[in-house]
Short mmCIF file of C-alpha atoms in Angstrom, two decimals:
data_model
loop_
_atom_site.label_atom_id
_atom_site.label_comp_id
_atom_site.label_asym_id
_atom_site.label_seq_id
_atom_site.Cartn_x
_atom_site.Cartn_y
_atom_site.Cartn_z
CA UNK A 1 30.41 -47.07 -118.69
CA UNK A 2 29.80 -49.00 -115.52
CA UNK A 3 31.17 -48.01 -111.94
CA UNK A 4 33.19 -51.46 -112.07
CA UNK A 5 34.77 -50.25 -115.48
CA UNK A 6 35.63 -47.09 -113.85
CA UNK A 7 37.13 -48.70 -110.99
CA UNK A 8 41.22 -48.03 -111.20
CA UNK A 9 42.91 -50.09 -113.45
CA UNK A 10 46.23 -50.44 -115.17
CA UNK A 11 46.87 -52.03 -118.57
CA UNK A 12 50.26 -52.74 -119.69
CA UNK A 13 51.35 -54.22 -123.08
CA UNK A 14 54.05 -56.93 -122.28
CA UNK A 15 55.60 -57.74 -125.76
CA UNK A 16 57.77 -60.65 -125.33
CA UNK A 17 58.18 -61.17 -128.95
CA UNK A 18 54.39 -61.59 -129.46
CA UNK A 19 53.05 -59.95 -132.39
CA UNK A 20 50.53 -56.44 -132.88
CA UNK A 21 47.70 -58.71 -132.47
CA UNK A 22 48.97 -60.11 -128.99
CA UNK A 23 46.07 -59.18 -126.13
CA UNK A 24 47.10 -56.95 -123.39
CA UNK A 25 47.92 -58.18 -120.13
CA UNK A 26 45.39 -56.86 -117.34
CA UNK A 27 47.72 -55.73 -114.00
CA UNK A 28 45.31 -56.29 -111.13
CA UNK A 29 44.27 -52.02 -109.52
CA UNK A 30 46.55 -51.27 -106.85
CA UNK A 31 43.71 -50.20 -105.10
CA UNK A 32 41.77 -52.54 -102.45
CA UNK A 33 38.60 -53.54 -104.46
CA UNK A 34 35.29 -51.71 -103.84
CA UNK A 35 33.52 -52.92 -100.71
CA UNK A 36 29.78 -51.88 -100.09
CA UNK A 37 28.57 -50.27 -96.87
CA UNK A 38 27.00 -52.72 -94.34
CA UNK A 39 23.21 -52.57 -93.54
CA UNK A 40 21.88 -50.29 -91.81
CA UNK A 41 21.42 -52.21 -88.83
CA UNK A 42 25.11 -53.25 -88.99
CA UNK A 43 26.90 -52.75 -85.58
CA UNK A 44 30.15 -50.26 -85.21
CA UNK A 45 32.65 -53.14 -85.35
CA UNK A 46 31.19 -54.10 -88.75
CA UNK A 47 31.30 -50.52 -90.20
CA UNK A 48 34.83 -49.93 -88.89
CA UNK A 49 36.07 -53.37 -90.69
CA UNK A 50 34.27 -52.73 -94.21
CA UNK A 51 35.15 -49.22 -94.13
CA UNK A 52 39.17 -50.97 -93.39
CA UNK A 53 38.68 -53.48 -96.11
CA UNK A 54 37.51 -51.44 -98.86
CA UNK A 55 40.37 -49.31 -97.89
CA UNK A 56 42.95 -51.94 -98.18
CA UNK A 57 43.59 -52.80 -94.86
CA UNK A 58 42.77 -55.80 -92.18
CA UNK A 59 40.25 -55.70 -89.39
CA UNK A 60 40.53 -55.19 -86.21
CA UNK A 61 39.34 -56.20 -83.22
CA UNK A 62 37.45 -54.80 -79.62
CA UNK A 63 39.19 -55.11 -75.85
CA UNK A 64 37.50 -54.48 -72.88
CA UNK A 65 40.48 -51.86 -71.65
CA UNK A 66 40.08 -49.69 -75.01
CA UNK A 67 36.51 -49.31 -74.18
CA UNK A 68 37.08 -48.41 -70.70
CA UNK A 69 39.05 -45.39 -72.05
CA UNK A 70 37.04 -44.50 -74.57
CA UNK A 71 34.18 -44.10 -72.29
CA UNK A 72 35.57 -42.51 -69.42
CA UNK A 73 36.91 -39.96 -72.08
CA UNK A 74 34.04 -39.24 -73.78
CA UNK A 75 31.49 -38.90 -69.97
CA UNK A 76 34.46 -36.92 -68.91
CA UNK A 77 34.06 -34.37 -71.86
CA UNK A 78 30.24 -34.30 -72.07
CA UNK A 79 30.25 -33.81 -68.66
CA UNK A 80 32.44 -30.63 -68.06
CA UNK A 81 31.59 -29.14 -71.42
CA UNK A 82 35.88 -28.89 -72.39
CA UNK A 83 36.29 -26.34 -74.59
CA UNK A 84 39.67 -26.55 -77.32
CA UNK A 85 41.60 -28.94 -78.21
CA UNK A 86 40.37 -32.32 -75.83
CA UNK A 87 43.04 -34.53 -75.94
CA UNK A 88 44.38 -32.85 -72.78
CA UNK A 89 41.86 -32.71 -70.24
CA UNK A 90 41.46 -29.46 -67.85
CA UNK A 91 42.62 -30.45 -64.44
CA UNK A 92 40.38 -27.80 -62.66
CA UNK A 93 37.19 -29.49 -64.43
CA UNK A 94 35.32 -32.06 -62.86
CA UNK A 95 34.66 -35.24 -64.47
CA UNK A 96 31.36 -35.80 -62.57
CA UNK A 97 30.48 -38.88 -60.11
CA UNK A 98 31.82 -42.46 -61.24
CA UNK A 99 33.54 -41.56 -63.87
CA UNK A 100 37.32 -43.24 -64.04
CA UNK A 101 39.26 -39.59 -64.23
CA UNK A 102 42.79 -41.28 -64.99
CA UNK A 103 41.21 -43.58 -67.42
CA UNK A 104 39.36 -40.44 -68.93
CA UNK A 105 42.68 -38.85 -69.47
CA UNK A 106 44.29 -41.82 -71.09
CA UNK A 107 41.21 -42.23 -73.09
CA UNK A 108 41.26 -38.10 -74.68
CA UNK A 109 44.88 -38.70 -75.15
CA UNK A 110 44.32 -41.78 -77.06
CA UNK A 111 41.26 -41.33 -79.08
CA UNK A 112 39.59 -39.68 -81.82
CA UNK A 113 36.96 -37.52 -80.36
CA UNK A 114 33.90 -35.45 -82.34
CA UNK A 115 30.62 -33.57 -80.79
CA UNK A 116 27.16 -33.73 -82.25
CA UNK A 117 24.64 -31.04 -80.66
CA UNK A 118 22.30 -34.56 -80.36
CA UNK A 119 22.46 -38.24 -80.04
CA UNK A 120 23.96 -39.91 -83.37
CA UNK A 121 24.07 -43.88 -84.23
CA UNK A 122 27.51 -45.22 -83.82
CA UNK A 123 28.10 -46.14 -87.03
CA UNK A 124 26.69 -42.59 -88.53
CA UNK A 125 29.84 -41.23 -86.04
CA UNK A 126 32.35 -43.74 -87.79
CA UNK A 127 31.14 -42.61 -90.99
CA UNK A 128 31.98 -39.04 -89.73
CA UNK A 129 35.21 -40.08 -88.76
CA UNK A 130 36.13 -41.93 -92.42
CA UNK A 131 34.95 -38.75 -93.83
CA UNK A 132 37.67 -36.60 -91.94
CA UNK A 133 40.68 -37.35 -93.91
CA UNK A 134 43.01 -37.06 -90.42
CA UNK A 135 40.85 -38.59 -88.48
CA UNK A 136 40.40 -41.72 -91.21
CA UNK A 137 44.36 -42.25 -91.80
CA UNK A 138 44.10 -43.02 -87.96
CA UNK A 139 41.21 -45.10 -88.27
CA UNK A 140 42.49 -46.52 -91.27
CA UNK A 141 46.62 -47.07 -90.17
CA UNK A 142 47.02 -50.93 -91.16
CA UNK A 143 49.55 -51.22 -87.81
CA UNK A 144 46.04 -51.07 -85.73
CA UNK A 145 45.18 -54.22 -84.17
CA UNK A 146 42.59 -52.63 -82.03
CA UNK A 147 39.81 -50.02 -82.49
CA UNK A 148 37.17 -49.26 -79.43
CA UNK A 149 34.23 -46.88 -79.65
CA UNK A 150 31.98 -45.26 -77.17
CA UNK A 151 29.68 -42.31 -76.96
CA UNK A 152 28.45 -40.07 -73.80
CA UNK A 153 25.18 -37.90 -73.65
CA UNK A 154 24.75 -34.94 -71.03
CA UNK A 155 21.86 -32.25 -72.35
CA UNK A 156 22.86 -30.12 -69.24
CA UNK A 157 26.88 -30.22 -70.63
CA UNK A 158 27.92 -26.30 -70.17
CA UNK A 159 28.99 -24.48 -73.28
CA UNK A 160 26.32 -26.82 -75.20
CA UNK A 161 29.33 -28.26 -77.69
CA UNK A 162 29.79 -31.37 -75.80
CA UNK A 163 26.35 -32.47 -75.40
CA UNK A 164 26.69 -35.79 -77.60
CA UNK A 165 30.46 -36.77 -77.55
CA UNK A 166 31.96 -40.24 -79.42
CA UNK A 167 35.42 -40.82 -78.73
CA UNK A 168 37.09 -43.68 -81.11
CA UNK A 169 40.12 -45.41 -79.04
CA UNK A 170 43.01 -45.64 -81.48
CA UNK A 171 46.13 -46.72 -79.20
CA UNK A 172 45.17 -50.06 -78.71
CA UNK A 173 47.38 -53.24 -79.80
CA UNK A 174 49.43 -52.23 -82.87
CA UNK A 175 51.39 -54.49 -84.88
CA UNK A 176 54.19 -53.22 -86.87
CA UNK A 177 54.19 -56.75 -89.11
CA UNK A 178 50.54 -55.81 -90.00
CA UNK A 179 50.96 -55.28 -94.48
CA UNK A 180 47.69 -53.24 -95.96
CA UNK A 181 45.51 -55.54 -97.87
CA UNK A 182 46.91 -53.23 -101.12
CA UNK A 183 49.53 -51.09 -102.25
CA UNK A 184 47.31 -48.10 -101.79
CA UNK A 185 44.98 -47.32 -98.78
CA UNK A 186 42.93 -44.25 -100.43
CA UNK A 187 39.61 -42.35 -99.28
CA UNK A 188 36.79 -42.11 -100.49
CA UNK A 189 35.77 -45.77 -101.64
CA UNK A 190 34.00 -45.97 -104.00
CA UNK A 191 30.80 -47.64 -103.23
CA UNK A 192 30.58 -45.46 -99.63
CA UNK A 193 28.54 -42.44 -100.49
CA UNK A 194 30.08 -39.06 -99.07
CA UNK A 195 28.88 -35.59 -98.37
CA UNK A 196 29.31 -32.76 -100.71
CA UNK A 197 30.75 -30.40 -98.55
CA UNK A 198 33.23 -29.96 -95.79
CA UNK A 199 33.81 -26.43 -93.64
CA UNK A 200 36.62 -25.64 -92.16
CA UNK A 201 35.60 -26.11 -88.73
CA UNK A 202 34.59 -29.92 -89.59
CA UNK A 203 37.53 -31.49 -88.68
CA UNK A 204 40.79 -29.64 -86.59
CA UNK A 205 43.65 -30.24 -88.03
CA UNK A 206 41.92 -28.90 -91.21
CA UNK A 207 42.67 -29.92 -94.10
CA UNK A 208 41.23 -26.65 -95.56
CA UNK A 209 44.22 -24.86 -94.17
CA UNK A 210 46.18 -25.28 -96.81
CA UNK A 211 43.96 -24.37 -99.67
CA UNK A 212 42.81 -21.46 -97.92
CA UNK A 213 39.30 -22.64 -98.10
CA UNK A 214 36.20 -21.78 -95.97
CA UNK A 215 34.34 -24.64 -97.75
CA UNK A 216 35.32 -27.21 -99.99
CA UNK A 217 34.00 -30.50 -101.45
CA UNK A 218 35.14 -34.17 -99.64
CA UNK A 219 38.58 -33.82 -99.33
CA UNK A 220 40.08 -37.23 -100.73
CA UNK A 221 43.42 -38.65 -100.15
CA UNK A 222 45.58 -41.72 -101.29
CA UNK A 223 48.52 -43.34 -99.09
CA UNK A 224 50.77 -46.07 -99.81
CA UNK A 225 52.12 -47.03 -95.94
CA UNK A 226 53.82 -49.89 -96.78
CA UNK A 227 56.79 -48.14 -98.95
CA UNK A 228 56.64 -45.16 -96.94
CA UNK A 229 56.95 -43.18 -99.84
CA UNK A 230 53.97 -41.14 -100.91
CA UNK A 231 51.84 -41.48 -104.56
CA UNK A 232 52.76 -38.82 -107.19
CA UNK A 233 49.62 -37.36 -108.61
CA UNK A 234 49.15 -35.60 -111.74
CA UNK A 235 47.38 -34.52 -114.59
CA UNK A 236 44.06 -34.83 -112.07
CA UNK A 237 40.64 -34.03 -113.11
CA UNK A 238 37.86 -34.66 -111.49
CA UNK A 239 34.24 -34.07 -113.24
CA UNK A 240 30.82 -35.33 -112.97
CA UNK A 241 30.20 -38.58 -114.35
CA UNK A 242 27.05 -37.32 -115.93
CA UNK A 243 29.22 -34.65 -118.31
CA UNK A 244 30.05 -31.56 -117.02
CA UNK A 245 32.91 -29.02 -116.53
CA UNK A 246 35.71 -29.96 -113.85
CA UNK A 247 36.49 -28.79 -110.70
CA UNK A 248 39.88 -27.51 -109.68
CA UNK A 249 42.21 -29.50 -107.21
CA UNK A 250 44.43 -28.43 -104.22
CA UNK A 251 47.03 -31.14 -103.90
CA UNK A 252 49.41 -31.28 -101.12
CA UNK A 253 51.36 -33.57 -99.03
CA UNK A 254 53.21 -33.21 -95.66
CA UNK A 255 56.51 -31.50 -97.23
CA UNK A 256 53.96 -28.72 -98.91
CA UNK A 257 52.20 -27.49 -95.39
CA UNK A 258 53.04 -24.61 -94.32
CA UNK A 259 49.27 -22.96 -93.03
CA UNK A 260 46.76 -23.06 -90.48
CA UNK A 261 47.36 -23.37 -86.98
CA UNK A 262 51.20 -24.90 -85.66
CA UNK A 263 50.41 -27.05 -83.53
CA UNK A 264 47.09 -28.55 -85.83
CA UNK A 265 49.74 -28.70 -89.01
CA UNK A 266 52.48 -30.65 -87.36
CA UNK A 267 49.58 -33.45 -86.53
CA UNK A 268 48.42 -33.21 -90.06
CA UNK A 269 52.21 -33.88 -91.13
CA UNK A 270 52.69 -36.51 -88.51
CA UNK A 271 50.03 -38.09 -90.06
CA UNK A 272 50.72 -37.94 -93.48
CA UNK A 273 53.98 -38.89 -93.26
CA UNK A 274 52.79 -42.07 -91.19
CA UNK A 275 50.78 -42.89 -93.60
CA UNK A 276 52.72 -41.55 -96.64
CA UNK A 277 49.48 -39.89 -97.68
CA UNK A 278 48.50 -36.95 -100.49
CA UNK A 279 45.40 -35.22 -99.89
CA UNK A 280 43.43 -34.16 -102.75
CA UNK A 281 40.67 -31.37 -101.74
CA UNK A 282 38.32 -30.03 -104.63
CA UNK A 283 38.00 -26.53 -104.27
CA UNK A 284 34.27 -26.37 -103.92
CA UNK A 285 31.44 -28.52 -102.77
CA UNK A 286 30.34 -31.06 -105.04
CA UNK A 287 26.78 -31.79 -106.13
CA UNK A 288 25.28 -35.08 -105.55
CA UNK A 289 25.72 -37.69 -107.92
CA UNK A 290 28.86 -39.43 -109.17
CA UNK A 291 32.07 -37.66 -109.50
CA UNK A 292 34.93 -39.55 -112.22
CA UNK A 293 38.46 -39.05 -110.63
CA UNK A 294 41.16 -39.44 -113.14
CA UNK A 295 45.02 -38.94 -114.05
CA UNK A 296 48.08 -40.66 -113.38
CA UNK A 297 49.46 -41.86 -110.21
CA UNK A 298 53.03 -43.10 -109.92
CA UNK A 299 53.31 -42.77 -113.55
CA UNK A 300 50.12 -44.99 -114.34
CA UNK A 301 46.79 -43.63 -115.59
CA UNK A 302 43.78 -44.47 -112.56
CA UNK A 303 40.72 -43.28 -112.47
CA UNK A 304 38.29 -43.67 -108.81
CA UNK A 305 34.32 -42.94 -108.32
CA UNK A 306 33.38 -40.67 -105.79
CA UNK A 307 29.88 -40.90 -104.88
CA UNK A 308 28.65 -37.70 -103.18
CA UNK A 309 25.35 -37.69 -101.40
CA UNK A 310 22.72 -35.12 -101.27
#
């Protein structure tokens, strides 16, 4: 079967009088349809707005003032080495020579922010943002008008964590008129290839937490932000394409948390119930290849390819 047949889908039989030999009418997938990663030598915006479309949602756009923020955040935090949380940054800690410090502050408290022991492309960052399910509703919220990016290097940064730090602005023009591109705004897509395992310390909040994992494989979830009301999964199995035996689910949604650390959980449930948003987490890492999602979502039968990466 091809990945385009596996795509989701939706048949319904609409009788109207017709008789058994009447063909089936074809509802369009409430899913955005699959959107292939840009070249290699595409630039951040470009990544960020296929990653968006593919997801269901429109693009956005760059300002000047987002970057500023961004920036100064991310110097700021290579620069003192911040350990914890960074969204709040340590008044005692110097932000080092020319860099904006109120503009830094605004920036953490704004953006998504990840460390890298080394220098990483910008798009290989927003890829490791869509591949943090929190992280990606933010990146992915179809309100966003505006997404900014910027990175800061400092070898010498004390405690060595911060020595490569990205920091995605995310508070930038919102619209609340903006409608996702489809019903359902879901991660992974399935023509972006993923990695086969995520550790707990990947991504705070975790989304581990609440399976109780150490490791797991991509978590994957599926939103629908326009009805505020969350998908109902069931009857989910998720196998290898090739044949092979299945791999249990943990399936939660903001209602069900009720581990991990307080403070981390009530941002996961923020954003899940922004985004009205069910994760899906396989309980072990996945090997490379593709992976066949199926069951039945709102009542419907779907079925999504995950394509894992080696």
């Amino acid at each position: 079967m091809s990945r385009t047949a596996l795509y989701a889908s939706v048949v319904l039989v609409l009788l109207r009088g017709c008789v058994p030999s009447c063909a089936p009418v074809v509802v369009q997938p409430d899913f955005a349809l699959a959107v292939p990663a840009p070249a290699s030598n595409a630039s951040w915006p470009e990544v960020v707005n296929a990653l968006r479309a593919g997801a269901g949602v429109l693009p956005v756009e760059q300002s000047a003032a987002g970057t500023h923020y961004a920036a100064s955040a991310a110097q700021c935090l290579a620069n003192t080495g911040q350990l914890g949380v960074p969204h709040t940054l340590d008044p005692s800690l110097d932000c080092g020579a020319g860099v904006d410090t109120k503009a830094a502050g605004i920036g953490a408290a704004g953006s998504l922010i990840s460390f890298a022991p080394v220098r990483l492309a910008p798009r290989v960052m927003i890829e490791h943002f869509a591949n943090a399910p929190f992280h990606a509703m933010a990146l992915f919220d179809p309100e966003l008008a505006v997404i900014d990016y910027a990175d800061a290097a400092n070898p010498a940064s004390p405690n060595g964590r911060n020595k490569f730090t990205a920091a995605v602005w995310v508070h930038g023009r919102r619209d609340t008129n903006r409608r996702p591109l489809a019903r359902l705004v879901a991660w992974p897509e399935p023509l972006w290839a993923v990695p086969g395992t995520m550790r707990l310390a990947e991504e705070w909040p975790s989304p581990l937490w609440q399976c109780g994992l150490t490791e797991s494989g991509p978590p994957m979830w599926f939103a629908a932000p326009e009805s505020g009301v969350a998908p109902v999964l069931s009857g989910l199995d998720l196998a290898p394409v090739s044949g092979g035996g299945s791999v249990p689910l943990c399936t939660y949604g903001a209602a069900d948390m009720d581990k991990g650390d307080p403070s981390g959980r009530d941002i996961a449930q923020q954003y899940l119930r922004h985004m009205a948003a069910v994760m899906v987490v396989p309980t072990r890492p996945l090997t490379p290849g593709d992976w066949l999602l199926k069951g039945m979502l709102d009542g419907h039968p779907f079925s999504r390819v995950v394509s894992v990466s080696g």
